[in-house]
C-alpha cells in the first residue's frame, strides 16, 4: 500500500501548497480512522466487562439460595442472556433507540427492528449487555418458587418492551427526559450516565412487583398451620463463597458499566471523564461496603452486647454503593462519590429491614440494592453534580446539583426536580405495566410452582437432578417420593376426564390438601 507521501507526490508537485495540504488531509483521515477504531474497541471491551457481570449475578444468586434450587437459578441466568439477546435484537433496541435521527420527542422508538435498517453493531452489543444485567436483577428475588415459563415470559417482556421505554426516555436523542434532546426537559434533562434509573431501579421495581404478586417462600413468615411467625424464618445461603465470588465479579464488571458509558475514549477530555467515573465507582463501592458493615455491627453490639461483622451486609452494601454511584459517576467530585456510597450503605440496611417488616420475601435482597440504591443514585445526581464535571461530561452548566446551586446563591431546584420526576416515572411505568402482567400470569397459574415441587426443590422437580450430589436434608425423602408417586399416576392418565375437565391435584390425591402458598399449610416443615 502506497504511503500518504507517495499518493500526494503522484498528484502534486512537492513544491506546491496543494502537496502540503494533501499530506495534512491524509494524516487527518488516518487519525480519524484510528480514533474511530479505538472508540469501537473501547465500547466492545466495556460491553464484554458488563456482560461478565452475568457470571457475577449467577454466582451471587446461586450462593444465596438453598442447594435444592441452584441448578434452576443457574439456568435462569443463562436464559437471561439468550432471551435478552433475542428480545433486544428483535424489538428492544428499536424501541429504545430506533428513529433517533428523525427529530422531535417520542415516548418510544419506532425503527430498526431486527437491526434491519443498519446500526452501529458495537453500540447494540454494549446496550444488549445492559439489558441482560437488568433481567438478571429479578432472578434472585423470586428464586426457589417461580415457574420457568413465568421467568421466560417476564425476561422477554422486560428486555423487549419495559426497559427500552425507560432507556428511550433517558438516553435517546428523542427521549422526553434525555439531556441530549434538542429541547431537553426544563432546559437540562435528566443526569444518569450509566443507568442507576433505567437499569437498576427498573429491575428493582420489577423485582418488588413480582415478589408482591408471587408471595414469600413456604415457611418464611408463617408456620405449617398458617400462623404468623413471631420471628421470620431465615433461609441461610448455602455458599457464602459463591456470594463473595459473585460480588467481586459484579464490582469488576462495573468498570465497564460506568466508565464505558462515555461510549468513546479517543480524546483527552473523554479519557478524563472515564477516569473520574472509574475513581467514583471505586469509592462508592468501598464506602457502601464499610458503611453497611460497621453500621450493622454497631447496631448489633448495642442490641446484644456482642460485636459481630456481617459479610452479607458488607457485600450488599458494596453493591448498593455501586448502584448508587452509577448515575452521577461522571458529574460528581470523588469526595461526593464517597458520601453517596456511605448513604447507600445505610439505605440498604433500611430497605432490607422494611422488606422483612412488611413480609416481602427477597432471597438475595435485590430490591433494596437495586431499587433503593438506584433511586438514591438518580436523586444524588441532582444534589452533588458539579458545574465543571457536568460541562466535561455533558456540555451543560446552566442547571447543576442543588447543593452547588446554593453555593451560587440561587437555590435553583431544576436539576433535582428533573431527577425526582425521573424516579417517579420509573415507579409509575413499571408498576403500571408489570403489575397487570404478573397478575395475569398468576391468574392462569403460570407464576408459582406447586407447593410440593417447592418443598422438594426445583432442581429435582424440574431439572431431573441436582447441582450437587444428593444428600438427605437437602430435600425430604418423603416429599420426593410423593412427587414421583403423583407424576407416575399422572403419566397413566391423559390429564383430562371424559367430560373434558382438567384434572386438578386434589382430583388425584383427594386426601392431600393443596398448600396455601403464602402460609405453607399442607407442607411438612
Coordinates of C-alpha atoms in Angstrom, one line a residue:
X1 CA 0.0 0.0 0.0
X2 CA 1.4 3.4 -1.0
X3 CA 2.1 5.9 1.7
X4 CA 0.3 9.3 2.0
X5 CA 3.5 11.0 0.8
X6 CA 3.7 8.8 -2.3
X7 CA 0.0 9.3 -3.1
X8 CA 0.3 13.0 -2.8
X9 CA 3.5 13.2 -4.8
X10 CA 1.8 11.3 -7.6
X11 CA -0.8 14.1 -7.8
X12 CA 1.0 17.3 -6.9
X13 CA 4.4 18.8 -7.3
X14 CA 6.2 18.7 -3.9
X15 CA 7.0 22.4 -4.0
X16 CA 3.3 23.4 -4.2
X17 CA 0.9 24.3 -1.3
X18 CA -1.5 21.7 -2.7
X19 CA 1.0 19.0 -1.9
X20 CA 1.3 20.2 1.7
X21 CA -2.5 20.3 2.0
X22 CA -2.8 16.8 0.6
X23 CA -0.3 15.5 3.2
X24 CA -2.2 17.2 6.0
X25 CA -5.6 15.9 4.8
X26 CA -4.2 12.4 4.6
X27 CA -2.9 12.4 8.1
X28 CA -6.2 13.8 9.4
X29 CA -8.1 11.0 7.7
X30 CA -5.8 8.4 9.2
X31 CA -6.1 9.9 12.7
X32 CA -9.9 10.0 12.4
X33 CA -9.9 6.3 11.3
X34 CA -7.6 5.4 14.2
X35 CA -9.8 7.2 16.7
X36 CA -12.9 5.5 15.4
X37 CA -11.2 2.1 15.7
X38 CA -10.1 2.9 19.3
X39 CA -13.6 4.0 20.2
X40 CA -15.1 0.9 18.7
X41 CA -12.7 -1.4 20.5
X42 CA -13.3 0.5 23.8
X43 CA -17.1 0.0 23.6
X44 CA -16.8 -3.7 22.7
X45 CA -14.4 -4.2 25.6
X46 CA -16.6 -2.3 28.0
X47 CA -19.6 -4.3 26.8
X48 CA -17.7 -7.5 27.5
X49 CA -17.0 -6.4 31.0
X50 CA -20.7 -5.6 31.5
X51 CA -21.6 -8.9 30.1
X52 CA -19.2 -10.6 32.5
X53 CA -21.5 -9.3 35.3
X54 CA -23.8 -12.2 34.3
X55 CA -21.4 -14.6 35.9
X56 CA -21.5 -12.4 39.0
X57 CA -25.2 -12.4 39.1
X58 CA -25.3 -16.2 38.6
X59 CA -22.8 -16.9 41.4
X60 CA -24.4 -14.4 43.8
X61 CA -27.9 -15.9 43.2
X62 CA -26.7 -19.5 43.4
X63 CA -24.8 -18.9 46.6
X64 CA -27.7 -17.1 48.3
X65 CA -30.3 -19.8 48.0
X66 CA -30.6 -23.4 49.2
X67 CA -28.8 -26.3 47.4
X68 CA -32.0 -27.8 46.1
X69 CA -32.6 -24.8 43.7
X70 CA -29.1 -24.0 42.5
X71 CA -29.4 -25.7 39.1
X72 CA -32.7 -23.9 38.5
X73 CA -31.3 -20.4 39.1
X74 CA -28.2 -21.1 37.1
X75 CA -30.4 -22.0 34.1
X76 CA -32.3 -18.8 34.6
X77 CA -29.2 -16.7 34.4
X78 CA -28.2 -18.4 31.2
X79 CA -31.6 -17.8 29.7
X80 CA -31.4 -14.2 30.7
X81 CA -28.6 -13.8 28.1
X82 CA -30.5 -15.9 25.5
X83 CA -33.8 -14.2 26.0
X84 CA -32.2 -10.8 26.3
X85 CA -30.3 -11.2 23.0
X86 CA -33.4 -12.3 21.2
X87 CA -35.7 -9.7 22.7
X88 CA -33.3 -6.8 22.4
X89 CA -32.3 -7.8 18.8
X90 CA -35.9 -8.1 17.6
X91 CA -37.7 -5.2 19.2
X92 CA -35.9 -3.9 22.3
X93 CA -33.2 -1.9 20.5
X94 CA -35.7 -0.4 18.1
X95 CA -38.0 0.7 20.9
X96 CA -35.0 2.2 22.8
X97 CA -33.1 3.9 20.1
X98 CA -34.9 3.5 16.8
X99 CA -35.6 6.7 15.0
X100 CA -33.1 8.8 16.9
X101 CA -32.2 10.7 13.8
X102 CA -35.8 11.7 12.9
X103 CA -36.0 14.6 15.4
X104 CA -38.7 15.5 17.8
X105 CA -39.6 13.9 21.1
X106 CA -41.2 10.4 21.2
X107 CA -42.3 8.1 24.0
X108 CA -40.9 5.0 22.3
X109 CA -38.6 4.2 19.4
X110 CA -40.2 3.0 16.2
X111 CA -37.5 2.0 13.7
X112 CA -34.7 -0.5 13.1
X113 CA -36.5 -3.7 14.2
X114 CA -34.3 -6.8 13.9
X115 CA -31.4 -4.3 13.1
X116 CA -32.8 -4.3 9.5
X117 CA -32.1 -0.6 9.0
X118 CA -28.5 -0.8 10.0
X119 CA -26.9 0.2 13.3
X120 CA -23.6 0.6 15.0
X121 CA -23.0 -3.0 16.0
X122 CA -20.7 -2.1 18.8
X123 CA -23.4 0.1 20.3
X124 CA -26.0 -2.7 20.0
X125 CA -23.6 -5.1 21.8
X126 CA -23.0 -2.6 24.6
X127 CA -26.7 -1.9 25.1
X128 CA -27.6 -5.6 24.9
X129 CA -25.2 -6.3 27.9
X130 CA -27.2 -3.6 29.9
X131 CA -30.5 -5.3 29.1
X132 CA -29.2 -8.7 30.2
X133 CA -28.0 -7.2 33.5
X134 CA -31.4 -5.7 34.1
X135 CA -33.1 -9.0 33.6
X136 CA -30.8 -10.9 36.0
X137 CA -31.6 -8.5 38.8
X138 CA -35.1 -10.1 39.3
X139 CA -33.8 -13.7 39.3
X140 CA -32.6 -13.7 42.8
X141 CA -35.6 -12.1 44.3
X142 CA -38.1 -14.7 43.1
X143 CA -35.8 -17.7 43.3
X144 CA -37.0 -21.0 44.7
X145 CA -40.6 -20.6 43.8
X146 CA -41.2 -19.2 40.3
X147 CA -42.1 -21.2 37.3
X148 CA -39.8 -21.4 34.3
X149 CA -42.4 -20.2 31.9
X150 CA -43.1 -17.1 34.1
X151 CA -39.4 -16.3 34.1
X152 CA -39.1 -16.6 30.3
X153 CA -42.2 -14.5 29.7
X154 CA -41.1 -11.7 32.0
X155 CA -37.5 -11.8 30.8
X156 CA -38.5 -11.3 27.2
X157 CA -41.2 -8.7 28.0
X158 CA -38.8 -6.7 30.3
X159 CA -35.9 -6.6 27.8
X160 CA -38.1 -6.2 24.8
X161 CA -40.5 -3.6 25.9
X162 CA -40.5 -2.3 29.5
X163 CA -36.8 -1.4 29.8
X164 CA -36.5 0.0 26.2
X165 CA -39.2 2.6 27.0
X166 CA -37.2 3.8 30.1
X167 CA -33.9 3.7 28.2
X168 CA -35.5 5.7 25.4
X169 CA -36.8 8.4 27.8
X170 CA -33.3 8.7 29.5
X171 CA -30.8 8.2 26.7
X172 CA -32.4 8.6 23.2
X173 CA -32.0 11.9 21.5
X174 CA -35.8 11.8 21.1
X175 CA -36.4 10.9 24.8
X176 CA -38.6 13.2 26.8
X177 CA -36.2 13.1 29.8
X178 CA -33.0 13.0 27.8
X179 CA -30.3 15.7 28.3
X180 CA -29.2 15.1 24.7
X181 CA -32.6 16.0 23.2
X182 CA -32.7 19.1 21.0
X183 CA -35.1 20.7 23.6
X184 CA -34.4 18.9 26.9
X185 CA -36.9 19.0 29.8
X186 CA -36.6 22.3 31.6
X187 CA -33.5 23.1 29.6
X188 CA -31.5 20.4 31.2
X189 CA -32.8 16.8 31.1
X190 CA -32.0 14.0 33.5
X191 CA -28.4 13.2 34.5
X192 CA -27.8 9.4 34.6
X193 CA -24.6 8.4 32.8
X194 CA -24.8 4.6 33.2
X195 CA -28.2 3.6 34.4
X196 CA -29.0 3.9 38.1
X197 CA -32.5 4.6 36.9
X198 CA -33.1 2.8 33.6
X199 CA -31.2 -0.4 34.5
X200 CA -31.1 -0.9 38.3
X201 CA -34.2 0.9 39.5
X202 CA -36.3 -0.6 36.7
X203 CA -35.0 -4.1 37.6
X204 CA -35.5 -3.5 41.3
X205 CA -39.1 -2.2 41.0
X206 CA -39.9 -5.2 38.7
X207 CA -38.5 -7.5 41.4
X208 CA -40.7 -5.8 44.0
X209 CA -43.8 -6.1 41.9
X210 CA -43.2 -9.8 41.2
X211 CA -42.4 -10.5 44.8
X212 CA -45.7 -8.9 45.9
X213 CA -47.7 -11.0 43.4
X214 CA -45.7 -14.2 43.9
X215 CA -45.7 -14.2 47.6
X216 CA -43.0 -15.4 50.0
X217 CA -41.4 -18.9 50.1
X218 CA -43.2 -21.5 52.1
X219 CA -42.3 -21.2 55.8
X220 CA -40.6 -17.8 55.5
X221 CA -43.2 -15.8 57.5
X222 CA -45.8 -18.5 58.5
X223 CA -45.7 -21.9 60.2
X224 CA -47.2 -25.1 58.7
X225 CA -50.6 -24.1 60.2
X226 CA -50.7 -20.7 58.6
X227 CA -49.9 -18.8 61.7
X228 CA -47.7 -15.8 61.5
X229 CA -44.2 -16.5 63.0
X230 CA -43.0 -14.2 65.8
X231 CA -39.6 -14.1 64.1
X232 CA -39.4 -14.7 60.4
X233 CA -37.6 -17.9 59.4
X234 CA -34.2 -17.4 57.8
X235 CA -33.1 -19.4 54.9
X236 CA -29.3 -19.2 55.1
X237 CA -27.2 -19.1 51.9
X238 CA -25.8 -22.5 51.0
X239 CA -22.5 -21.0 49.9
X240 CA -21.1 -17.7 51.2
X241 CA -18.0 -18.3 49.0
X242 CA -20.2 -18.2 45.8
X243 CA -21.8 -15.0 47.1
X244 CA -18.4 -13.4 47.7
X245 CA -17.2 -14.5 44.2
X246 CA -20.3 -13.1 42.6
X247 CA -19.9 -9.8 44.4
X248 CA -16.4 -9.3 43.2
X249 CA -17.3 -10.3 39.6
X250 CA -20.0 -7.6 39.7
X251 CA -17.6 -5.0 41.1
X252 CA -15.1 -5.9 38.4
X253 CA -17.8 -5.7 35.6
X254 CA -18.9 -2.3 36.9
X255 CA -15.7 -0.8 35.5
X256 CA -17.2 -1.5 32.1
X257 CA -20.6 -0.4 33.2
X258 CA -19.7 3.1 34.4
X259 CA -16.5 4.3 32.5
X260 CA -17.7 2.5 29.4
X261 CA -20.8 4.7 29.3
X262 CA -18.8 7.6 28.0
X263 CA -19.2 5.5 24.8
X264 CA -16.0 7.0 23.3
X265 CA -12.4 7.3 24.7
X266 CA -10.4 8.8 21.8
X267 CA -9.9 12.3 23.2
X268 CA -8.2 13.6 26.3
X269 CA -11.5 15.1 27.6
X270 CA -13.3 11.8 27.3
X271 CA -10.4 10.0 28.9
X272 CA -10.7 12.3 31.9
X273 CA -14.4 11.7 32.2
X274 CA -14.0 7.9 32.0
X275 CA -11.2 8.1 34.6
X276 CA -13.4 10.1 37.0
X277 CA -16.1 7.5 36.6
X278 CA -13.7 4.7 37.5
X279 CA -12.5 6.5 40.6
X280 CA -16.0 7.3 41.8
X281 CA -17.1 3.7 41.1
X282 CA -14.3 2.5 43.3
X283 CA -15.1 5.0 46.1
X284 CA -18.8 4.3 46.0
X285 CA -18.4 0.6 46.3
X286 CA -15.8 0.8 49.1
X287 CA -17.9 3.4 51.1
X288 CA -21.1 1.4 50.7
X289 CA -19.4 -1.8 52.0
X290 CA -17.8 -0.2 55.0
X291 CA -20.9 1.8 55.8
X292 CA -23.3 -1.2 55.8
X293 CA -20.8 -3.5 57.6
X294 CA -19.9 -1.2 60.6
X295 CA -23.4 0.3 60.9
X296 CA -24.9 -3.1 61.3
X297 CA -22.0 -4.2 63.6
X298 CA -22.6 -1.2 65.9
X299 CA -26.3 -1.8 65.9
X300 CA -25.9 -5.5 66.8
X301 CA -23.4 -4.6 69.6
X302 CA -25.8 -2.2 71.2
X303 CA -28.6 -4.7 70.9
X304 CA -26.9 -7.8 72.1
X305 CA -23.6 -6.7 73.7
X306 CA -21.7 -8.9 71.3
X307 CA -19.7 -7.4 68.4
X308 CA -20.2 -9.3 65.1
X309 CA -19.3 -8.5 61.5
X310 CA -21.8 -9.4 58.8
X311 CA -20.2 -10.3 55.5
X312 CA -23.6 -10.3 53.7
X313 CA -24.2 -6.8 54.8
X314 CA -20.8 -5.7 53.6
X315 CA -21.3 -7.4 50.2
X316 CA -24.8 -5.9 49.6
X317 CA -23.7 -2.5 50.9
X318 CA -20.9 -2.6 48.3
X319 CA -23.3 -3.4 45.6
X320 CA -25.7 -0.7 46.7
X321 CA -22.9 1.8 46.6
X322 CA -22.1 0.7 43.1
X323 CA -25.7 1.0 42.0
X324 CA -26.0 4.5 43.6
X325 CA -22.8 5.9 42.0
X326 CA -23.8 4.7 38.5
X327 CA -25.9 7.7 37.7
X328 CA -23.6 10.5 39.0
X329 CA -20.2 8.8 38.5
X330 CA -19.0 11.3 35.8
X331 CA -20.5 14.5 37.3
X332 CA -19.5 14.5 41.0
X333 CA -16.2 15.0 42.8
X334 CA -14.6 12.0 44.4
X335 CA -15.5 13.2 47.9
X336 CA -19.1 13.3 46.8
X337 CA -18.8 9.8 45.4
X338 CA -17.6 8.6 48.8
X339 CA -20.6 10.3 50.6
X340 CA -23.0 8.8 48.1
X341 CA -21.6 5.4 48.9
X342 CA -21.9 5.9 52.7
X343 CA -25.5 6.9 52.4
X344 CA -26.2 4.0 50.1
X345 CA -25.0 1.5 52.7
X346 CA -27.4 3.0 55.2
X347 CA -30.2 2.9 52.8
X348 CA -29.5 -0.7 52.0
X349 CA -29.9 -1.7 55.7
X350 CA -33.1 0.3 56.0
X351 CA -34.6 -1.2 52.8
X352 CA -33.7 -4.7 53.9
X353 CA -35.3 -4.1 57.3
X354 CA -38.5 -2.8 55.7
X355 CA -38.8 -5.9 53.5
X356 CA -38.9 -8.1 56.5
X357 CA -41.2 -5.8 58.4
X358 CA -43.8 -5.9 55.5
X359 CA -43.2 -9.6 54.9
X360 CA -41.9 -9.3 51.4
X361 CA -39.6 -12.2 50.6
X362 CA -36.4 -11.3 48.6
X363 CA -34.0 -14.2 48.5
X364 CA -31.0 -12.0 47.7
X365 CA -32.0 -8.5 48.8
X366 CA -32.1 -7.3 45.2
X367 CA -34.9 -4.9 46.0
X368 CA -33.0 -2.7 48.5
X369 CA -29.8 -3.0 46.5
X370 CA -31.2 -2.1 43.1
X371 CA -34.5 -0.3 43.6
X372 CA -33.5 1.8 46.7
X373 CA -29.9 2.2 45.5
X374 CA -31.0 3.1 42.0
X375 CA -33.4 5.8 43.3
X376 CA -30.8 7.2 45.5
X377 CA -28.3 7.3 42.7
X378 CA -30.6 9.3 40.4
X379 CA -31.5 11.7 43.3
X380 CA -27.9 12.1 44.3
X381 CA -27.0 13.4 40.8
X382 CA -29.5 16.2 41.4
X383 CA -27.7 17.1 44.7
X384 CA -24.0 16.7 44.1
X385 CA -23.5 17.4 40.4
X386 CA -20.6 19.8 39.9
X387 CA -20.6 22.5 37.2
X388 CA -17.2 21.7 35.8
X389 CA -17.8 18.0 35.8
X390 CA -21.2 18.4 34.2
X391 CA -19.7 20.5 31.4
X392 CA -17.0 18.0 30.7
X393 CA -19.4 15.0 30.6
X394 CA -22.5 16.5 29.0
X395 CA -21.5 20.0 27.8
X396 CA -24.0 21.8 30.1
X397 CA -23.6 24.2 33.0
X398 CA -27.0 26.0 33.4
X399 CA -28.5 23.7 36.0
X400 CA -26.3 21.9 38.5
X401 CA -26.7 20.0 41.7
X402 CA -28.9 21.6 44.4
X403 CA -26.1 21.8 47.0
X404 CA -23.9 23.7 44.4
X405 CA -26.8 25.9 43.4
X406 CA -27.0 27.1 47.0
X407 CA -23.3 27.9 46.6
X408 CA -24.2 30.1 43.6
X409 CA -26.8 31.8 45.8
X410 CA -29.7 30.7 43.7
X411 CA -31.3 27.6 45.3
X412 CA -32.2 26.5 41.7
X413 CA -34.3 23.3 42.0
X414 CA -34.4 22.5 38.3
X415 CA -32.0 19.6 38.1
X416 CA -33.1 18.0 41.3
X417 CA -36.7 18.3 40.2
X418 CA -36.0 16.6 37.0
X419 CA -34.2 13.7 38.8
X420 CA -37.3 13.3 41.1
X421 CA -39.6 13.2 38.1
X422 CA -37.4 10.5 36.6
X423 CA -37.7 8.4 39.7
X424 CA -41.5 8.8 39.8
X425 CA -41.7 7.9 36.1
X426 CA -39.8 4.6 36.6
X427 CA -42.0 3.7 39.6
X428 CA -45.2 4.5 37.7
X429 CA -44.3 2.9 34.4
X430 CA -43.0 -0.4 35.9
X431 CA -45.9 -0.8 38.4
X432 CA -48.5 0.1 35.6
X433 CA -47.1 -2.4 33.1
X434 CA -45.5 -5.2 35.2
X435 CA -48.3 -5.3 37.8
X436 CA -51.1 -6.4 35.5
X437 CA -48.6 -8.6 33.6
X438 CA -47.7 -10.7 36.7
X439 CA -51.3 -10.7 37.9
X440 CA -52.4 -12.3 34.6
X441 CA -49.6 -14.9 34.8
X442 CA -50.7 -15.7 38.3
X443 CA -54.4 -15.9 37.3
X444 CA -53.5 -18.6 34.7
X445 CA -51.3 -20.4 37.2
X446 CA -48.2 -19.6 35.2
X447 CA -46.3 -17.8 38.0
X448 CA -45.7 -20.1 41.0
X449 CA -44.6 -23.7 41.3
X450 CA -46.7 -26.3 43.0
X451 CA -46.1 -26.4 46.9
X452 CA -44.8 -30.0 46.7
X453 CA -42.3 -29.1 44.0
X454 CA -41.2 -26.1 46.0
X455 CA -40.6 -28.4 49.1
X456 CA -38.7 -30.9 47.0
X457 CA -36.7 -28.2 45.2
X458 CA -36.8 -27.1 41.6
X459 CA -33.6 -29.0 40.7
X460 CA -35.1 -32.4 41.3
X461 CA -38.7 -31.5 40.4
X462 CA -37.9 -29.6 37.2
X463 CA -34.4 -30.5 36.1
X464 CA -34.1 -34.2 36.9
X465 CA -31.2 -33.8 39.2
X466 CA -29.2 -31.6 41.5
X467 CA -26.2 -29.4 41.1
X468 CA -24.7 -31.2 44.0
X469 CA -24.7 -34.9 45.0
X470 CA -28.0 -35.5 46.7
X471 CA -27.9 -35.9 50.5
X472 CA -30.7 -36.3 52.9
X473 CA -31.5 -32.9 54.3
X474 CA -31.4 -31.1 51.0
X475 CA -34.9 -32.2 50.3
X476 CA -37.1 -34.6 52.3
X477 CA -37.2 -38.1 51.1
X478 CA -41.0 -38.4 51.7
X479 CA -41.5 -35.2 49.6
X480 CA -39.5 -36.6 46.7
X481 CA -41.4 -39.9 47.0
X482 CA -44.8 -38.0 46.9
X483 CA -43.7 -36.1 43.8
X484 CA -42.7 -39.3 42.0
X485 CA -45.9 -41.0 43.0
X486 CA -48.0 -38.2 41.8
X487 CA -46.2 -38.0 38.4
X488 CA -46.4 -41.7 37.9
X489 CA -50.2 -41.6 38.4
X490 CA -50.5 -38.6 36.1
X491 CA -48.5 -40.3 33.5
X492 CA -51.1 -43.1 33.3
X493 CA -53.9 -40.5 32.6
X494 CA -54.4 -38.1 29.7
X495 CA -54.8 -35.2 32.1
X496 CA -58.5 -34.8 31.3
X497 CA -61.6 -36.6 32.3
X498 CA -64.1 -38.0 29.8
X499 CA -66.1 -34.8 30.3
X500 CA -63.0 -32.8 29.2
X501 CA -62.4 -31.3 32.6
X502 CA -58.8 -30.8 33.5
X503 CA -57.7 -33.0 36.4
X504 CA -56.5 -31.0 39.4
X505 CA -54.0 -32.1 42.1
X506 CA -56.8 -32.8 44.5
X507 CA -58.6 -34.9 42.0
X508 CA -55.7 -37.3 42.0
X509 CA -55.0 -37.1 45.8
X510 CA -58.3 -36.1 47.4
X511 CA -56.9 -36.6 50.9
X512 CA -53.9 -34.4 50.3
X513 CA -54.6 -30.7 50.9
X514 CA -53.3 -28.1 48.5
X515 CA -51.0 -25.9 50.4
X516 CA -51.7 -22.2 50.9
X517 CA -48.8 -20.8 49.0
X518 CA -48.1 -17.9 51.4
X519 CA -48.7 -19.7 54.7
X520 CA -47.2 -23.1 54.0
X521 CA -50.4 -25.0 55.0
X522 CA -50.2 -28.7 54.0
X523 CA -46.4 -28.8 53.8
X524 CA -44.4 -30.6 56.4
X525 CA -41.5 -28.5 57.7

